[in-house]
Coordinates of C-alpha atoms and ligand atoms in Angstrom, one line a residue:
X1 CA 0.0 0.0 0.0
X2 CA 1.3 3.5 -0.8
X3 CA 1.8 5.9 2.1
X4 CA -1.5 7.0 3.5
X5 CA -2.4 9.1 6.5
X6 CA -5.5 8.5 8.5
X7 CA -6.9 10.9 11.1
X8 CA -8.4 9.6 14.3
X9 CA -10.6 12.1 16.2
X10 CA -10.9 11.4 19.9
X11 CA -12.0 13.6 22.8
X12 CA -13.4 11.6 25.7
X13 CA -12.3 8.9 28.0
X14 CA -14.1 6.0 26.3
X15 CA -12.7 7.1 22.9
X16 CA -9.1 6.9 24.1
X17 CA -9.8 3.4 25.4
X18 CA -11.5 2.2 22.1
X19 CA -9.0 4.0 19.8
X20 CA -6.0 2.4 21.6
X21 CA -7.0 -1.1 20.3
X22 CA -7.1 0.0 16.6
X23 CA -4.1 2.3 17.0
X24 CA -2.0 -0.6 18.2
X25 CA -2.9 -2.7 15.1
X26 CA -2.4 0.3 12.8
X27 CA 1.1 0.8 14.0
X28 CA 2.0 -2.6 12.7
X29 CA 0.9 -1.8 9.2
X30 CA 3.5 -0.3 6.9
X31 CA 2.4 2.4 4.6
X32 CA -0.2 3.8 7.0
X33 CA 0.3 6.5 9.6
X34 CA -2.2 7.8 12.1
X35 CA -2.7 11.4 12.9
X36 CA -4.4 11.6 16.4
X37 CA -6.5 14.7 16.9
X38 CA -7.8 15.3 20.4
X39 CA -10.7 17.7 20.6
X40 CA -10.0 18.5 24.2
X41 CA -13.5 17.6 25.4
X42 CA -12.0 15.7 28.4
X43 CA -9.1 17.6 29.7
X44 CA -8.5 16.5 33.3
X45 CA -5.4 14.3 33.5
X46 CA -7.5 11.7 35.3
X47 CA -9.9 11.5 32.3
X48 CA -7.3 12.0 29.5
X49 CA -3.6 11.9 29.9
X50 CA -3.6 8.8 32.1
X51 CA -5.1 6.7 29.3
X52 CA -2.6 7.8 26.7
X53 CA 0.2 6.7 29.1
X54 CA -1.3 3.5 30.3
X55 CA -2.7 2.2 27.0
X56 CA 0.4 3.4 25.1
X57 CA -1.5 5.6 22.7
X58 CA 0.9 8.0 20.8
X59 CA 0.4 11.5 22.1
X60 CA -2.1 13.5 20.0
X61 CA -0.5 15.5 17.2
X62 CA -3.0 18.2 17.8
X63 CA -5.2 19.2 20.7
X64 CA -8.0 21.7 20.0
X65 CA -8.6 22.4 23.7
X66 CA -12.3 22.6 23.2
X67 CA -14.3 21.7 26.3
X68 CA -17.4 22.8 28.2
X69 CA -20.2 25.1 27.0
X70 CA -23.6 23.9 25.6
X71 CA -23.8 21.0 23.2
X72 CA -24.3 23.3 20.2
X73 CA -21.4 25.5 21.2
X74 CA -19.0 22.6 21.9
X75 CA -19.9 20.7 18.7
X76 CA -19.8 23.9 16.6
X77 CA -16.4 24.9 17.9
X78 CA -15.1 21.4 17.3
X79 CA -16.5 21.3 13.8
X80 CA -14.6 24.5 12.9
X81 CA -11.4 23.4 14.5
X82 CA -11.4 19.9 13.0
X83 CA -12.2 21.3 9.5
X84 CA -9.2 23.6 9.8
X85 CA -6.9 20.7 10.5
X86 CA -8.5 18.5 7.8
X87 CA -8.0 21.2 5.1
X88 CA -4.3 21.3 5.9
X89 CA -3.7 17.5 6.2
X90 CA -6.3 16.0 3.8
X91 CA -6.2 12.5 5.3
X92 CA -7.3 9.4 3.4
X93 CA -10.1 8.8 5.9
X94 CA -11.3 10.0 9.3
X95 CA -11.9 7.4 12.1
X96 CA -14.4 8.3 14.8
X97 CA -15.5 6.2 17.8
X98 CA -18.8 5.9 19.7
X99 CA -21.3 8.7 20.2
X100 CA -20.0 11.8 21.8
X101 CA -20.0 15.4 20.6
X102 CA -16.4 14.8 19.4
X103 CA -17.6 11.8 17.3
X104 CA -20.3 13.9 15.6
X105 CA -18.0 16.9 15.0
X106 CA -15.3 14.7 13.5
X107 CA -17.7 12.8 11.2
X108 CA -19.5 15.9 10.0
X109 CA -16.3 17.9 9.3
X110 CA -14.9 15.1 7.2
X111 CA -18.2 14.3 5.4
X112 CA -18.5 17.9 4.3
X113 CA -15.0 17.8 2.8
X114 CA -15.8 14.4 1.1
X115 CA -13.2 12.6 3.2
X116 CA -14.4 9.0 4.0
X117 CA -15.8 8.7 7.5
X118 CA -15.1 5.4 9.4
X119 CA -17.4 4.8 12.4
X120 CA -16.3 2.3 15.0
X121 CA -19.1 1.2 17.2
X122 CA -21.8 2.0 14.6
X123 CA -25.4 1.0 14.9
X124 CA -26.0 1.3 18.6
X125 CA -29.4 2.7 19.6
X126 CA -31.1 3.3 23.0
X127 CA -34.2 4.6 21.2
X128 CA -34.2 7.4 23.8
X129 CA -34.0 10.8 22.1
X130 CA -33.5 12.6 25.4
X131 CA -29.9 11.3 25.4
X132 CA -27.5 13.6 23.5
X133 CA -25.6 10.5 22.4
X134 CA -28.6 9.1 20.5
X135 CA -28.5 12.1 18.1
X136 CA -24.8 11.9 17.8
X137 CA -25.0 8.1 16.9
X138 CA -27.8 8.4 14.4
X139 CA -26.3 11.3 12.5
X140 CA -22.8 9.9 12.5
X141 CA -24.0 6.5 11.1
X142 CA -26.0 8.2 8.3
X143 CA -22.9 10.2 7.1
X144 CA -20.4 7.4 7.5
X145 CA -18.8 5.5 4.6
X146 CA -17.6 2.5 6.5
X147 CA -19.4 1.2 9.5
X148 CA -18.0 -1.2 12.0
X149 CA -20.7 -2.8 14.3
X150 CA -19.8 -4.4 17.7
X151 CA -22.9 -6.6 17.7
X152 CA -25.4 -8.1 15.3
X153 CA -28.1 -6.1 17.0
X154 CA -26.2 -3.0 15.8
X155 CA -26.2 -4.3 12.2
X156 CA -30.0 -4.8 12.5
X157 CA -30.5 -1.3 13.8
X158 CA -28.7 0.1 10.8
X159 CA -30.7 -2.1 8.4
X160 CA -33.9 -0.8 9.9
X161 CA -32.7 2.7 9.1
X162 CA -31.8 1.7 5.5
X163 CA -28.1 1.6 6.0
X164 CA -26.7 -1.6 4.6
X165 CA -23.7 -1.0 2.4
X166 CA -20.2 -1.1 3.9
X167 CA -21.6 -2.3 7.2
X168 CA -19.4 -4.9 8.9
X169 CA -20.0 -6.9 12.1
X170 CA -16.5 -7.2 13.6
X171 CA -17.2 -7.5 17.3
X172 CA -16.4 -5.1 20.1
X173 CA -13.0 -3.4 20.5
X174 CA -13.8 -3.1 24.2
X175 CA -14.1 -6.9 24.4
X176 CA -10.7 -7.2 22.8
X177 CA -9.2 -4.9 25.4
X178 CA -11.0 -6.4 28.4
X179 CA -9.8 -9.9 27.7
X180 CA -6.3 -8.7 26.9
X181 CA -6.1 -6.7 30.2
X182 CA -7.5 -9.5 32.3
X183 CA -4.8 -11.8 30.9
X184 CA -2.0 -9.4 31.9
X185 CA -3.4 -9.4 35.5
X186 CA -0.7 -7.2 37.0
X187 CA -0.2 -7.8 40.7
X188 CA 0.4 -4.1 41.3
X189 CA -3.3 -3.5 40.6
X190 CA -4.1 -4.9 44.1
X191 CA -3.0 -1.5 45.4
X192 CA -6.4 -0.1 44.3
X193 CA -8.1 -2.4 46.9
X194 CA -5.6 -1.4 49.5
X195 CA -6.2 2.3 48.9
X196 CA -9.8 1.8 50.0
X197 CA -9.2 -1.0 52.5
X198 CA -11.4 -3.4 50.6
X199 CA -11.2 -7.1 50.1
X200 CA -12.0 -9.0 47.0
X201 CA -15.7 -9.9 46.6
X202 CA -16.7 -7.8 49.7
X203 CA -17.6 -4.6 47.9
X204 CA -19.5 -3.2 45.0
X205 CA -18.3 -0.5 42.6
X206 CA -20.6 2.3 41.2
X207 CA -20.4 5.1 38.6
X208 CA -22.9 7.7 37.4
X209 CA -22.3 10.4 34.9
X210 CA -25.1 10.5 32.3
X211 CA -26.6 13.8 31.7
X212 CA -30.2 12.6 32.2
X213 CA -29.2 11.0 35.6
X214 CA -27.3 13.8 37.2
X215 CA -28.7 17.2 36.0
X216 CA -32.1 16.7 37.6
X217 CA -31.8 16.7 41.3
X218 CA -34.9 14.3 41.8
X219 CA -33.3 11.7 39.5
X220 CA -29.9 12.1 41.0
X221 CA -31.4 11.9 44.6
X222 CA -33.3 8.8 43.7
X223 CA -30.2 7.0 42.4
X224 CA -28.1 8.1 45.4
X225 CA -30.8 6.9 47.9
X226 CA -30.8 3.5 46.1
X227 CA -27.0 3.2 46.3
X228 CA -27.0 4.3 49.9
X229 CA -29.6 1.6 50.8
X230 CA -27.4 -1.0 49.0
X231 CA -24.3 0.3 50.9
X232 CA -26.0 -0.8 54.2
X233 CA -25.4 -4.4 53.0
X234 CA -21.9 -4.0 51.5
X235 CA -19.3 -1.3 51.0
X236 CA -19.8 0.6 47.7
X237 CA -17.0 2.6 46.2
X238 CA -18.3 5.2 43.8
X239 CA -15.9 6.5 41.2
X240 CA -16.9 10.1 40.5
X241 CA -16.8 11.7 37.1
X242 CA -15.8 15.4 37.5
X243 CA -19.3 16.5 36.3
X244 CA -21.0 14.2 38.9
X245 CA -18.9 15.7 41.6
X246 CA -19.8 19.2 40.5
X247 CA -23.6 18.3 40.6
X248 CA -23.3 16.7 44.0
X249 CA -21.6 19.8 45.4
X250 CA -24.1 22.1 43.6
X251 CA -27.2 20.3 45.1
X252 CA -25.4 19.8 48.4
X253 CA -26.1 16.0 48.4
X254 CA -24.5 13.8 51.0
X255 CA -23.0 10.5 49.8
X256 CA -22.5 9.0 53.2
X257 CA -21.9 5.9 53.6
X258 CA -20.6 5.5 50.0
X259 CA -16.8 5.5 49.6
X260 CA -15.9 8.3 47.2
X261 CA -13.1 8.1 44.6
X262 CA -11.8 10.4 41.9
X263 CA -11.6 8.8 38.4
X264 CA -9.2 5.8 38.1
X265 CA -7.2 4.4 35.3
X266 CA -8.4 1.7 32.8
X267 CA -6.4 -1.0 34.5
X268 CA -7.5 0.0 38.0
X269 CA -11.1 0.1 36.9
X270 CA -10.8 -3.3 35.2
X271 CA -9.3 -4.7 38.4
X272 CA -12.1 -3.2 40.5
X273 CA -14.8 -4.7 38.3
X274 CA -13.1 -8.1 38.4
X275 CA -12.8 -7.9 42.2
X276 CA -16.2 -6.5 43.0
X277 CA -19.3 -8.6 43.8
X278 CA -21.6 -6.2 42.0
X279 CA -21.4 -3.2 39.6
X280 CA -23.9 -0.3 39.6
X281 CA -23.5 2.0 36.6
X282 CA -25.1 4.2 33.9
X283 CA -22.1 3.8 31.7
X284 CA -22.4 1.9 28.4
X285 CA -18.8 0.6 28.7
X286 CA -18.9 -0.5 32.3
X287 CA -22.1 -2.6 32.0
X288 CA -20.4 -4.6 29.2
X289 CA -17.1 -4.9 31.1
X290 CA -18.9 -6.2 34.2
X291 CA -20.5 -9.0 32.0
X292 CA -17.1 -9.7 30.2
X293 CA -15.6 -10.3 33.7
X294 CA -18.7 -12.2 35.0
X295 CA -19.5 -9.6 37.7
X296 CA -23.3 -9.0 38.0
X297 CA -24.3 -5.5 37.0
X298 CA -27.3 -3.3 37.7
X299 CA -27.6 -0.6 35.0
X300 CA -29.0 2.6 36.4
X301 CA -31.0 3.5 33.4
X302 CA -34.4 2.4 31.9
X303 CA -32.9 1.1 28.6
X304 CA -29.6 -0.2 27.2
X305 CA -27.8 -0.2 23.9
X306 CA -26.5 -3.6 24.8
X307 CA -29.5 -6.0 25.1
X308 CA -27.0 -9.0 24.8
X309 CA -25.8 -8.2 28.4
X310 CA -29.4 -8.4 29.7
X311 CA -30.0 -11.7 27.8
X312 CA -26.8 -13.2 29.2
X313 CA -28.3 -12.8 32.7
X314 CA -25.3 -10.8 34.0
X315 CA -26.9 -7.4 33.6
X316 CA -30.3 -6.0 34.6
X317 CA -31.9 -2.7 34.2
X318 CA -32.4 -0.9 37.6
X319 CA -36.2 -1.3 37.6
X320 CA -36.2 -4.8 36.2
X321 CA -37.3 -7.1 39.0
X322 CA -34.7 -9.8 38.5
X323 CA -31.8 -11.0 36.4
X324 CA -32.7 -13.4 33.5
X325 CA -31.3 -16.9 33.8
X326 CA -27.6 -16.9 33.2
X327 CA -26.2 -17.9 29.8
X328 CA -22.8 -17.6 28.2
X329 CA -21.9 -14.2 26.9
X330 CA -21.8 -14.2 23.2
X331 CA -22.2 -11.6 20.4
X332 CA -19.2 -9.3 21.1
X333 CA -16.9 -11.1 18.7
X334 CA -13.8 -13.2 19.2
X335 CA -11.5 -10.6 20.7
X336 CA -10.0 -9.7 17.4
X337 CA -12.3 -6.8 16.4
X338 CA -9.5 -4.3 16.0
X339 CA -7.6 -6.6 13.6
X340 CA -10.7 -7.0 11.5
X341 CA -11.3 -3.3 11.4
X342 CA -7.8 -2.6 10.2
X343 CA -7.9 -5.4 7.6
X344 CA -11.3 -4.2 6.2
X345 CA -10.2 -0.5 6.3
X346 CA -7.0 -1.3 4.3
X347 CA -8.9 -3.1 1.6
X348 CA -11.5 -0.3 1.5
X349 CA -8.7 2.3 1.0
X350 CA -6.8 0.2 -1.6
X351 CA -10.0 -0.3 -3.6
X352 CA -10.9 3.4 -3.4
Ligands
UD1_401 C1 -19.2 12.7 27.5 C2 -20.1 12.1 26.4 C3 -20.7 10.8 26.9 C4 -19.6 9.8 27.4 C5 -18.8 10.5 28.5 C6 -17.7 9.7 29.0 C7 -21.2 13.8 25.0 C8 -22.5 14.4 24.6 N1 -21.2 13.0 26.1 O1 -20.0 13.0 28.6 O2 -21.3 10.2 25.7 O3 -20.2 8.7 27.9 O4 -18.2 11.7 27.9 O5 -17.2 10.3 30.2 O6 -20.2 14.0 24.3 N2 -15.4 18.1 32.7 C9 -14.3 18.2 33.6 N3 -13.2 17.6 33.3 C10 -13.0 16.9 32.2 C11 -14.1 16.7 31.3 C12 -15.2 17.3 31.6 O7 -14.5 18.9 34.6 O8 -11.9 16.4 32.0 C13 -16.7 18.7 33.0 C14 -17.0 19.7 31.8 O9 -16.4 20.9 32.0 C15 -18.5 19.7 31.9 C16 -18.9 18.4 32.4 O10 -17.7 17.8 33.0 O11 -18.9 20.7 32.8 C17 -19.4 17.5 31.3 O12 -18.4 17.2 30.4 P1 -18.8 16.7 28.9 O13 -17.5 16.8 28.1 O14 -20.0 17.4 28.4 O15 -19.2 15.3 28.9 P2 -19.4 14.0 29.8 O16 -20.4 14.1 30.8 O17 -18.0 13.5 30.2

């Protein structure tokens, strides 16, 4: 293959995690280089820098430093910034991940310049239009040229919207990383349990950060009350996203007796999930990782983009009365999603 440059647009914690898997494979391919553009959406070291170091992602070649503001402001500023870089660099394709404002801005900027858009984690739907992510996903899928789906449900969602060409079921890059990390099983990870004086299987881990769960004090209060009631039975360590912490301070809500923690690294989180007896979360990624590691999970939402996790019996929606009977977890691929993505992308680019 002749020398090609791809641009990867990332901006948030889950995107650094997902992009690390494809980036690792891309680095092995001669004739392709990756230009990593960071929008700046997540800027705290604990949500950004730590992942670049730990997951050995090359440092971004460009950081637009765009964070905060309303959705429209943030997305609009990103669109302008990304377009400026695209006009200078003219990459062969732009890779975007997931469903954040950074995903939408990257995809839209590229599509308007007729640069092929590659969407990793295409086809996910919650069918809840109150989530900003749902708009980001739908629009990104409809303007993408190459769509990589983590599950067969995602492929069916795209078909239902009339998107069928260049759609590939490859499996989930987060599954690739979860099994890879569990295999490494570094002993130093134990220190995260020591930090909180916790023993394996004697605690639960929780996270909440979704806009619809934390901006309305009634919803946030209801979730907190539930977690506090659960914490009477067993310690719960809650890993706080900066925005959740801001909202708790703003509404002056007490978290007692929950154990509070700032964000942790990918490996520390993986170890916490594997050591916990239960996970409570509104994160898309965490509910899957809990299932991958066979830790029961309660998803603090009324729907999920990952019905396979519910069907496996390892995940349940908060208000669902019970877990379904346990089955083996299938449908997330064979742990080689990133290799399949890169192989398909290379043949797409050489055909084009
Ligand atoms: C974003 C994504 C969401 C994803 C999540 C992962 C969108 C619409 N949402 O939500 O899909 O699941 O990332 O975490 O793109 N903040 C900090 N420090 C940071 C980053 C953010 O203090 O490093 C603050 C911001 O200033 C803002 C708030 O947290 O006040 C929300 O940040 P925002 O970037 O809107 O998104 P997330 O809630 O993280």
